[in-house]
Short mmCIF file of C-alpha atoms and ligand atoms in Angstrom, two decimals:
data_model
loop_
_atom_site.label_atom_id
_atom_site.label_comp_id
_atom_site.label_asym_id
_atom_site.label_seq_id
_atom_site.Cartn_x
_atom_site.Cartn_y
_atom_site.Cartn_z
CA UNK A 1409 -1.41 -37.40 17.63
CA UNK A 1410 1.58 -39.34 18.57
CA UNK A 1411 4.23 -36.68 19.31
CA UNK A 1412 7.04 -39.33 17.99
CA UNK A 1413 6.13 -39.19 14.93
CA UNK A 1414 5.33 -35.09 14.79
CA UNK A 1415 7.84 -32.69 12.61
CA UNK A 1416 9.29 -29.53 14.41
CA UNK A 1417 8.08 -27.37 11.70
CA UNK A 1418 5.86 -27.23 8.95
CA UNK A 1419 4.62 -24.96 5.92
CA UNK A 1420 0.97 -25.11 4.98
CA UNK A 1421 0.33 -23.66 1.80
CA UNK A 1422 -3.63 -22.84 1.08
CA UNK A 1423 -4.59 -22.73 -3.04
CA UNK A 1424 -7.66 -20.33 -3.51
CA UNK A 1425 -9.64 -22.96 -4.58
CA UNK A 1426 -9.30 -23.94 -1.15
CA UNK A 1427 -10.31 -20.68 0.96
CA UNK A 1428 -13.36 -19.03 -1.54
CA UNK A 1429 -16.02 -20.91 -3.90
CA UNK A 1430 -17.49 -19.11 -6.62
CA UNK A 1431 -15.66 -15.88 -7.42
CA UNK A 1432 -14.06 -14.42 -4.57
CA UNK A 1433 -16.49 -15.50 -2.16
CA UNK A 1434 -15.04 -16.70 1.23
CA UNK A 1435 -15.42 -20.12 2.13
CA UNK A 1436 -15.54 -19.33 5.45
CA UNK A 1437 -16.43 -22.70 7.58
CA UNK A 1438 -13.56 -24.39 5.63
CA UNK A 1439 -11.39 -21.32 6.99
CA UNK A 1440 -12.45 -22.08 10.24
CA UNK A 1441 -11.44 -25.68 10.10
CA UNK A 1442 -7.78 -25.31 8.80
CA UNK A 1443 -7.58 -22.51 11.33
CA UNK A 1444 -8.18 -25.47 13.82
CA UNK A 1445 -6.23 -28.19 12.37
CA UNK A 1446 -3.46 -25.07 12.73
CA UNK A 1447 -3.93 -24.54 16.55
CA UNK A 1448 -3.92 -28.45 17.12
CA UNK A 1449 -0.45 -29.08 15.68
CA UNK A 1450 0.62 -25.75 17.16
CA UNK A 1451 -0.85 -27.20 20.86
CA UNK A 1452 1.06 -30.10 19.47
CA UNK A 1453 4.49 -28.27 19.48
CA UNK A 1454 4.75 -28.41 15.89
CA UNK A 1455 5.67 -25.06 14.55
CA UNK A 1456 3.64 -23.58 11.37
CA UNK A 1457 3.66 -21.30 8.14
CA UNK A 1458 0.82 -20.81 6.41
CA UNK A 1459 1.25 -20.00 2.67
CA UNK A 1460 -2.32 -18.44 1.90
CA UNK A 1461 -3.17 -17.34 -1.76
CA UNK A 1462 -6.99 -15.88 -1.92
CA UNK A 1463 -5.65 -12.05 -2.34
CA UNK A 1464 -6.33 -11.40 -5.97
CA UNK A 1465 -9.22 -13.97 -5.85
CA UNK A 1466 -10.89 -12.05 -2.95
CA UNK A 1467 -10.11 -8.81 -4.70
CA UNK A 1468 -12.02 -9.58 -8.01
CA UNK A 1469 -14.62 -11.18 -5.44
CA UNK A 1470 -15.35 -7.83 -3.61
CA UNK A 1471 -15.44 -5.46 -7.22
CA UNK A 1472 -17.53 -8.45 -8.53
CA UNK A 1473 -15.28 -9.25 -11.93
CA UNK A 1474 -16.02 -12.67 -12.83
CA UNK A 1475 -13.04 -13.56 -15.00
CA UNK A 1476 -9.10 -12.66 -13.74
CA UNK A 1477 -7.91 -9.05 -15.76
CA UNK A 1478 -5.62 -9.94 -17.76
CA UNK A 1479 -3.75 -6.19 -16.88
CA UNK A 1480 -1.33 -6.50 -14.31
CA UNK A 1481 -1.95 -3.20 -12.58
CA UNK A 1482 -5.54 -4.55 -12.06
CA UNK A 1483 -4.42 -7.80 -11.29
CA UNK A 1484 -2.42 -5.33 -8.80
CA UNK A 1485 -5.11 -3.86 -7.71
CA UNK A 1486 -7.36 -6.93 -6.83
CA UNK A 1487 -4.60 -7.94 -4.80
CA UNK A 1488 -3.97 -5.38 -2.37
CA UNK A 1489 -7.99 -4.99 -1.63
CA UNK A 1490 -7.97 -8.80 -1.04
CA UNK A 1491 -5.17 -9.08 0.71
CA UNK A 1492 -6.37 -7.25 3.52
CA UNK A 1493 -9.32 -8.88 3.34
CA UNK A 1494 -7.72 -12.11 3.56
CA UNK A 1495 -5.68 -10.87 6.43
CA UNK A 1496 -8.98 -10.36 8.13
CA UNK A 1497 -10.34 -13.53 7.73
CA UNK A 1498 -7.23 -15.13 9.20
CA UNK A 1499 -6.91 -13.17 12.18
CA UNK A 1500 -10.73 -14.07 12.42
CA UNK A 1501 -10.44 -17.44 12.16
CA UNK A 1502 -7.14 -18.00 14.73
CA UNK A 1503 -9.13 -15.70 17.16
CA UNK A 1504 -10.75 -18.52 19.13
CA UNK A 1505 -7.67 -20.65 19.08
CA UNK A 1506 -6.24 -17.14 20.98
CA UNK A 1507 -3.77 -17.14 17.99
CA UNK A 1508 -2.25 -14.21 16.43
CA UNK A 1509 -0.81 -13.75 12.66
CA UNK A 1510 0.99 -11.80 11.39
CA UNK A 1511 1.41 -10.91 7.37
CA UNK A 1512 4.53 -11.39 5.14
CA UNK A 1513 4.44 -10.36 1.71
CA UNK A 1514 7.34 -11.54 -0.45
CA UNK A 1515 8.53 -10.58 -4.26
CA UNK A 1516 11.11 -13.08 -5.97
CA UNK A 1517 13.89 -10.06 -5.14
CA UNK A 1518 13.58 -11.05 -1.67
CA UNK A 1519 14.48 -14.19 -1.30
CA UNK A 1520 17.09 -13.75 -4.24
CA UNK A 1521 19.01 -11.07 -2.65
CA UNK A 1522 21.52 -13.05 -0.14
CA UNK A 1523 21.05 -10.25 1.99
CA UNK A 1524 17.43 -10.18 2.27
CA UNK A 1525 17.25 -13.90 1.95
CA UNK A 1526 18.85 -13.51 5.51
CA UNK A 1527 16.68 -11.15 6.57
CA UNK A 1528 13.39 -12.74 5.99
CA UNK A 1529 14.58 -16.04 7.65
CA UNK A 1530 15.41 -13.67 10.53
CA UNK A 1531 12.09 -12.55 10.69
CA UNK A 1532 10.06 -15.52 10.60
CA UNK A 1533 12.09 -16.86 13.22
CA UNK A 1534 11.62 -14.35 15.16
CA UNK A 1535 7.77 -14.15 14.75
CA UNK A 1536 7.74 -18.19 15.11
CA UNK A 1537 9.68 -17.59 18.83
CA UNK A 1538 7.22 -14.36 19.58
CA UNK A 1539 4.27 -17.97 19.16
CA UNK A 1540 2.54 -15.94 16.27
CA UNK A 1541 1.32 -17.56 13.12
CA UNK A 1542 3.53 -15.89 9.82
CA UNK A 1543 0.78 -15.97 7.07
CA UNK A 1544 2.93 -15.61 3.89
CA UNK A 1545 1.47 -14.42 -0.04
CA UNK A 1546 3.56 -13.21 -2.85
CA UNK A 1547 3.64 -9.07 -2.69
CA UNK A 1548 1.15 -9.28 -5.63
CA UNK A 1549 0.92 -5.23 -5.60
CA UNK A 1550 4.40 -4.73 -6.40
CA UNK A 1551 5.73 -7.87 -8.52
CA UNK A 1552 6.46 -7.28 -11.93
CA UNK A 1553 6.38 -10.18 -14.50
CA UNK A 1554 9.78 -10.37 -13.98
CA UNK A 1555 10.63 -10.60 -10.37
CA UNK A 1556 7.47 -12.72 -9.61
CA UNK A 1557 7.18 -16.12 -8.02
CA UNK A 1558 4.43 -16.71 -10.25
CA UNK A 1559 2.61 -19.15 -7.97
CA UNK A 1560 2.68 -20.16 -4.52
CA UNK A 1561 2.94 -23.42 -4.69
CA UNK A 1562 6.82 -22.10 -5.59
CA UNK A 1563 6.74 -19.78 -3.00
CA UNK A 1564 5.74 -22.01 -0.51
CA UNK A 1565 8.67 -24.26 -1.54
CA UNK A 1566 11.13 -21.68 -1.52
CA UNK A 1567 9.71 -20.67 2.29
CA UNK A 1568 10.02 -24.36 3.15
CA UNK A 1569 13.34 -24.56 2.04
CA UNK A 1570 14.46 -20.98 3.38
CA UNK A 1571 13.15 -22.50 7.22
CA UNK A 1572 13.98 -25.71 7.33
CA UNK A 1573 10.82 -27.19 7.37
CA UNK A 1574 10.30 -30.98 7.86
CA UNK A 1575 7.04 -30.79 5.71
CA UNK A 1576 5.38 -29.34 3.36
CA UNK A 1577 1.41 -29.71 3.29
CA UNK A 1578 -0.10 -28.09 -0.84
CA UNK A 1579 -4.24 -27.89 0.27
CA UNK A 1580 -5.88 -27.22 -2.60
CA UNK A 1581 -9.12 -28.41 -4.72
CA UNK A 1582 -6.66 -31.55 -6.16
CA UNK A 1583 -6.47 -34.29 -3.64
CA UNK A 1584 -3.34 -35.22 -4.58
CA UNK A 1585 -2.06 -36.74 -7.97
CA UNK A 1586 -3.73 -39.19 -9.90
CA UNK A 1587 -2.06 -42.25 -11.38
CA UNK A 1588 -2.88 -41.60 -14.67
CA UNK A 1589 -1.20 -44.77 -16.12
CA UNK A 1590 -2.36 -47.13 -13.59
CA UNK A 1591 -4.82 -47.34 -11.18
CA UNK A 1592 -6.44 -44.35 -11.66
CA UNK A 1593 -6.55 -43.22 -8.52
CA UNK A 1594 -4.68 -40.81 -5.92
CA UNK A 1595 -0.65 -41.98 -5.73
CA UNK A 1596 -0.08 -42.64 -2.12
CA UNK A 1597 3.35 -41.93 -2.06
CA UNK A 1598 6.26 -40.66 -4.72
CA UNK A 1599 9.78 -41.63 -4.00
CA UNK A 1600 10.86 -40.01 -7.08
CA UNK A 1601 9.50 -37.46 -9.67
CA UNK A 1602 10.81 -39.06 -12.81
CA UNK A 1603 9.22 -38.08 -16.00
CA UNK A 1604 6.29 -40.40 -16.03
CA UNK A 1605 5.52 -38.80 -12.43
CA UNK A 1606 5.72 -35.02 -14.38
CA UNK A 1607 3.40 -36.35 -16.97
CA UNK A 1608 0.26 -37.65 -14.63
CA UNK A 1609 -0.19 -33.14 -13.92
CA UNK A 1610 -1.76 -30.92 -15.77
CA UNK A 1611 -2.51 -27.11 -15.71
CA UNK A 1612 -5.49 -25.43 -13.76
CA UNK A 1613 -8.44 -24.42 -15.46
CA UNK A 1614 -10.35 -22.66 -12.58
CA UNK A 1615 -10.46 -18.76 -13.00
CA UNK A 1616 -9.03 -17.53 -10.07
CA UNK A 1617 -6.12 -20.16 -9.08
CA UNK A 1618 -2.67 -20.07 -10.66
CA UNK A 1619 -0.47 -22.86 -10.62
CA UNK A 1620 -2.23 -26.82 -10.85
CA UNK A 1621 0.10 -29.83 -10.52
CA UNK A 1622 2.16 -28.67 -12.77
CA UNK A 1623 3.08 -26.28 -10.46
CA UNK A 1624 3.07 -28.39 -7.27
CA UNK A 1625 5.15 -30.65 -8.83
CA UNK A 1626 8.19 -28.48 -9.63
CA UNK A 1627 7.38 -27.11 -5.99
CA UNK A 1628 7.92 -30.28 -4.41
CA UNK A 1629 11.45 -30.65 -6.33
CA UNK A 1630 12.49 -27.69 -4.92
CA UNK A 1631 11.18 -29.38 -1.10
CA UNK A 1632 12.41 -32.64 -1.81
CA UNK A 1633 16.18 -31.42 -2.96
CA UNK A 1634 16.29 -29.15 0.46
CA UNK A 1635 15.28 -32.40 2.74
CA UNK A 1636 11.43 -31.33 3.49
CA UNK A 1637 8.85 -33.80 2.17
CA UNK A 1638 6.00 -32.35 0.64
CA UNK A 1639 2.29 -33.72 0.97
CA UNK A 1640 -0.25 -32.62 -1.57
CA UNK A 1641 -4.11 -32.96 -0.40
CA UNK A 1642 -7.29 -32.10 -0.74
CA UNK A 1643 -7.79 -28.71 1.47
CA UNK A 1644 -11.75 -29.74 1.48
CA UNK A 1645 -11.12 -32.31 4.15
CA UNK A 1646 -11.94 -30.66 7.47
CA UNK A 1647 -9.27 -32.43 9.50
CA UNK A 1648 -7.23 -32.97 6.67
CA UNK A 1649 -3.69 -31.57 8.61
CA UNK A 1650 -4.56 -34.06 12.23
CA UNK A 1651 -5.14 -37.08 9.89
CA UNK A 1652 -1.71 -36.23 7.76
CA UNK A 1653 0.17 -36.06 10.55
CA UNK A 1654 -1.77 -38.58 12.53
CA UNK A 1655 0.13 -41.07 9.72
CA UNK A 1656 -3.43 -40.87 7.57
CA UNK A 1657 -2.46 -39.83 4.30
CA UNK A 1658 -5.28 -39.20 1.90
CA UNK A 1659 -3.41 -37.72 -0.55
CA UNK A 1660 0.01 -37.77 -2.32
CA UNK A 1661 3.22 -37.89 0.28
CA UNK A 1662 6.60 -37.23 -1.89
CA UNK A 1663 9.61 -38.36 0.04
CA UNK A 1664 12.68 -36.72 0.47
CA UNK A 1665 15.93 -38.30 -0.98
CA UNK A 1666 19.58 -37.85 -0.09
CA UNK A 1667 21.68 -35.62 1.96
CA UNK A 1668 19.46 -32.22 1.69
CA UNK A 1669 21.16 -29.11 0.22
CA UNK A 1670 23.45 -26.94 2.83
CA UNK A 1671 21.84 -23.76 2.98
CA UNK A 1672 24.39 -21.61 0.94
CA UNK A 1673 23.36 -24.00 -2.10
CA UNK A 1674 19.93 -23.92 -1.58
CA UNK A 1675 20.14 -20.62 -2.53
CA UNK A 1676 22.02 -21.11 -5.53
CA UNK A 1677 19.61 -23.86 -6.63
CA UNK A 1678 16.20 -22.62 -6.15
CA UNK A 1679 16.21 -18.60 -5.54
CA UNK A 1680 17.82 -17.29 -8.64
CA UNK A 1681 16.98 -16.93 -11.93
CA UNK A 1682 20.26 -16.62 -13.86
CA UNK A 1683 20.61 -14.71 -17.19
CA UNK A 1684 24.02 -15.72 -18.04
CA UNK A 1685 24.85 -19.26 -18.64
CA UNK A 1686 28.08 -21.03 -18.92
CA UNK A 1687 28.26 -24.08 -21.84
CA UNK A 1688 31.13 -26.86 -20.84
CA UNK A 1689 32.21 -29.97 -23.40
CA UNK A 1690 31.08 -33.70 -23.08
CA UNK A 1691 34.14 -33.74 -20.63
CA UNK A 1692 33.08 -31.03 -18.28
CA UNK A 1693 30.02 -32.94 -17.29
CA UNK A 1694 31.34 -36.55 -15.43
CA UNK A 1695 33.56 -34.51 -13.70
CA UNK A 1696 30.70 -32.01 -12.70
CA UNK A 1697 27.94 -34.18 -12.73
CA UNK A 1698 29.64 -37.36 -10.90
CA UNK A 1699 32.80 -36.13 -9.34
CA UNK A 1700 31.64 -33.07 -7.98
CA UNK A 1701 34.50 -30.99 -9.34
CA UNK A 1702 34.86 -27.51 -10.02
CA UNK A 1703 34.05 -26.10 -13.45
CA UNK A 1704 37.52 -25.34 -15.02
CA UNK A 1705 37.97 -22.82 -18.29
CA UNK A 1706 39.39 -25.89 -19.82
CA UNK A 1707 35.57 -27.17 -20.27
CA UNK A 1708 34.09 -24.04 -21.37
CA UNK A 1709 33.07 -24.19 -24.87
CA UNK A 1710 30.79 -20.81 -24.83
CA UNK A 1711 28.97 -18.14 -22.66
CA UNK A 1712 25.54 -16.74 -22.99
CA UNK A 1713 24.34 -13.38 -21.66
CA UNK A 1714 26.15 -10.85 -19.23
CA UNK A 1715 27.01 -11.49 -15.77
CA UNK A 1716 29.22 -10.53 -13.25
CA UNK A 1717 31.70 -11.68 -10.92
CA UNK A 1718 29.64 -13.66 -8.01
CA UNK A 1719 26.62 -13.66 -9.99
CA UNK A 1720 24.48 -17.42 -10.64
CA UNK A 1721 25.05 -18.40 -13.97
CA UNK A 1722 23.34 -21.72 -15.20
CA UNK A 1723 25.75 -24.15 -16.49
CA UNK A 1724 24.80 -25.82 -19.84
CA UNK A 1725 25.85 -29.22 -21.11
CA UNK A 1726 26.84 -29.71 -24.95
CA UNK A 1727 23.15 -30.55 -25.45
CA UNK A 1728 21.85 -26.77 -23.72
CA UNK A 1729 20.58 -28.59 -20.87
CA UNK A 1730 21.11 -27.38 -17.79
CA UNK A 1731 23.11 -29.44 -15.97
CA UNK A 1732 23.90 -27.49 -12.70
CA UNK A 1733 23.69 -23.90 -11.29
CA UNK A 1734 27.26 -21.78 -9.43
CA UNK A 1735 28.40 -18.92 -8.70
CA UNK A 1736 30.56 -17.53 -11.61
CA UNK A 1737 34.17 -15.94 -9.90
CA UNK A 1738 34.76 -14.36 -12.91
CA UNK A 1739 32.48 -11.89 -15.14
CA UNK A 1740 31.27 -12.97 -18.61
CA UNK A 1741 33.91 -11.02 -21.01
CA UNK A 1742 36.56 -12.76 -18.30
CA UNK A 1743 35.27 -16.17 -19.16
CA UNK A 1744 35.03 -15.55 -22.54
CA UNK A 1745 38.27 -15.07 -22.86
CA UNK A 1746 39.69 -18.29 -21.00
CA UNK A 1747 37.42 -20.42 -22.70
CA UNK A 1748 38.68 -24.05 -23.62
CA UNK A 1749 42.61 -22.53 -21.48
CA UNK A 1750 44.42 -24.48 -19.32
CA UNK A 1751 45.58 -23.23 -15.72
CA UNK A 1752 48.81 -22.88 -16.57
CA UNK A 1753 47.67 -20.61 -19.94
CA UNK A 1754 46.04 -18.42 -17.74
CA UNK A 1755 48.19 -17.88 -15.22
CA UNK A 1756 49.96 -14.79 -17.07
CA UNK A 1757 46.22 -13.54 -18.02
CA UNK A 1758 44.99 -13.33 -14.24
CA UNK A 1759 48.69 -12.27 -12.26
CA UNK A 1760 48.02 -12.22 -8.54
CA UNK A 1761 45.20 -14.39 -8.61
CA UNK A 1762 45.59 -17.94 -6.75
CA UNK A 1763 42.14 -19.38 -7.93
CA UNK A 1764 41.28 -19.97 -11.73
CA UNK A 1765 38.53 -22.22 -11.11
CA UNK A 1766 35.35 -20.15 -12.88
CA UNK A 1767 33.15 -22.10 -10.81
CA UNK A 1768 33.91 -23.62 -7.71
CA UNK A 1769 32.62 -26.74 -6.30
CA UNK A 1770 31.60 -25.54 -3.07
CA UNK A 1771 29.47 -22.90 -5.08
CA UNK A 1772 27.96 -25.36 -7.41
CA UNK A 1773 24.64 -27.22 -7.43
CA UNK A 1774 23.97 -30.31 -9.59
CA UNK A 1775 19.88 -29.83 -10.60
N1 LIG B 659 -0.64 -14.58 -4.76
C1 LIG B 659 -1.86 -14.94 -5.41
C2 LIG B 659 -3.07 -14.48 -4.61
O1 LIG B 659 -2.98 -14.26 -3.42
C3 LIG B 659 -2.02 -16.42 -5.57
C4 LIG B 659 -1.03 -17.13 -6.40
C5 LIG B 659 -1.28 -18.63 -6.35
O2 LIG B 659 -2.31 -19.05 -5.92
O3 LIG B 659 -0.42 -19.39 -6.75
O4 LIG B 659 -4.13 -14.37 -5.15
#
């Protein structure tokens, strides 16, 4: 491996698909092999997160169900006796590399929450400096529809973004995506994911994965906009991660475009999941979309939903696309009421207070 050409830090996200065959059953020599490919970028100096799904798939493995409950709590329940069991089989596996991991389960909440955001960067720093391997899953036990990743080809994206990693390697049974309207075969390389790109993936049919292209493809957005490029490859390959980074690339490399996303906006962009949304005019959106100006109450035609004061609203063009994601400074009945006002009509409304701007630009993504 040429050391010019290695990144400081990667995430390595492992589909089920990739770690068990049949139902639940652990694929164990395969294990063993990414476990190496690990170690040799780590003796590299390359610095790794794994992103290993297999808990629910294990779980149904070990009580024998052949088809995923559709009932959470036993969806619940599969995953905290596989995750364990999964935790096993990694410590396992690193053993002979003398390699130690260590197990971080994440909800949505916790990356959503500023505050814990911070936190869990914190602590995968810290275990990165302490040389131990972080081996990341969602907190299946405890999500809720609502405050779930949903997949973790997401997840792994969000973790990539939330650590500034260079790359992000998706193993999984799909060796990368297929040019559907031309060749046919894998797409070596994606400088953009324009619709066309969007339409070559489709869903997952196998029984115990979760997300498919579909999935890894909204992932790698979230990579791409945060300045990490995002390989997706076939996990079956033994030395799959020495030959990506040994400038090989099997499967499908998306490159990163433009200035990445300061960390404060990353946040905005990717980690929330507003409820309220703000609608502007046809004017609003040059002056958000290409000017990069603050969202004024002069553009505000409407507001959907509740939210308060320093809450993430999604921003709407006349159309109900969303155009952009910010941090609302005032709360939704506030808004409401300065709808389509200029500065100077609000003024009396809001004595005392030097900004009107209901969204400002330094608290503003474009998506
Ligand atoms: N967290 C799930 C599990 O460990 C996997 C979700 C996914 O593969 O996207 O089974």
């Amino acid at each position: 491996m040429s050391a010019a050409v290695l990144p400081k830090r990667v995430v390595v996200k492992l589909g089920t698909g990739v770690l068990t065959h049949g139902v639940g059953q652990l694929h164990t020599g395969r294990i063993d092999a990414l476990a190496a490919g690990i170690a040799g970028l780590r003796a590299s100096g390359v610095e790794v997160i794994v992103v290993s799904s297999g808990a629910v798939g294990l779980g149904m493995g070990r009580l024998k169900k052949k088809k995923k409950p559709s009932d959470v709590s036993k969806k619940q329940a599969c995953a905290a006796i596989g995750q364990s069991l999964l935790m096993q089989t990694w410590q396992r596996a690193f053993d002979p590399h003398a390699t130690t991991v260590s197990q971080v389960l994440l909800t949505h909440e916790d990356l959503r929450s500023r505050h814990r955001h911070l936190g869990v960067k914190a602590c995968l720093e810290e275990l990165i400096a302490y040389g131990v391997v972080p081996v990341i899953n969602e907190n299946d036990t405890v999500s809720a529809a609502e405050i779930k990743f949903g997949d973790n080809d997401t997840l792994s994206a969000m973790v990539a973004a939330l650590v500034g990693a260079q790359h992000l390697v998706i193993l999984s049974t799909a060796p990368g995506l297929i040019d559907m309207k031309g060749t046919g075969k894998i797409l070596p390389v994606v400088e953009k994911i324009t619709p066309e790109i969007e339409a070559m993936a489709g869903g997952t049919t196998d029984v115990t994965a979760t997300g498919g292209m579909i999935s890894k493809i909204s992932a790698a957005k979230v990579a791409l906009r945060a300045g990490c490029g995002v390989f997706i490859a076939s996990g079956a390959e033994s030395d799959i991660l020495a030959r990506l980074f040994a400038g090989d690339n099997p499967g499908t490399y998306f490159v990163p475009a433009g200035a990445p996303l300061e960390s404060r906006k990353r946040w905005i962009a990717f980690y929330q999941r507003p409820s309220g949304a703000i609608a502007v005019n046809a004017n609003a959106v040059p002056a958000i979309l290409a000017q990069g100006r603050s969202l004024l109450a002069i553009g505000i035609t409407g507001v959907r939903g509740r939210f308060a004061a320093g809450d993430v609203v999604n921003i709407l063009g006349p159309d109900d696309a969303v155009l952009a994601r910010g941090e609302a400074a005032f709360d939704d009945a506030e808004v409401r009421a300065m709808a389509g006002r200029t500065t100077d009509e609000l003024r009396p409304l809001f004595p005392g207070r030097k900004r009107l701007e209901v969204v400002h630009r330094d608290h503003l993504v474009v998506l």
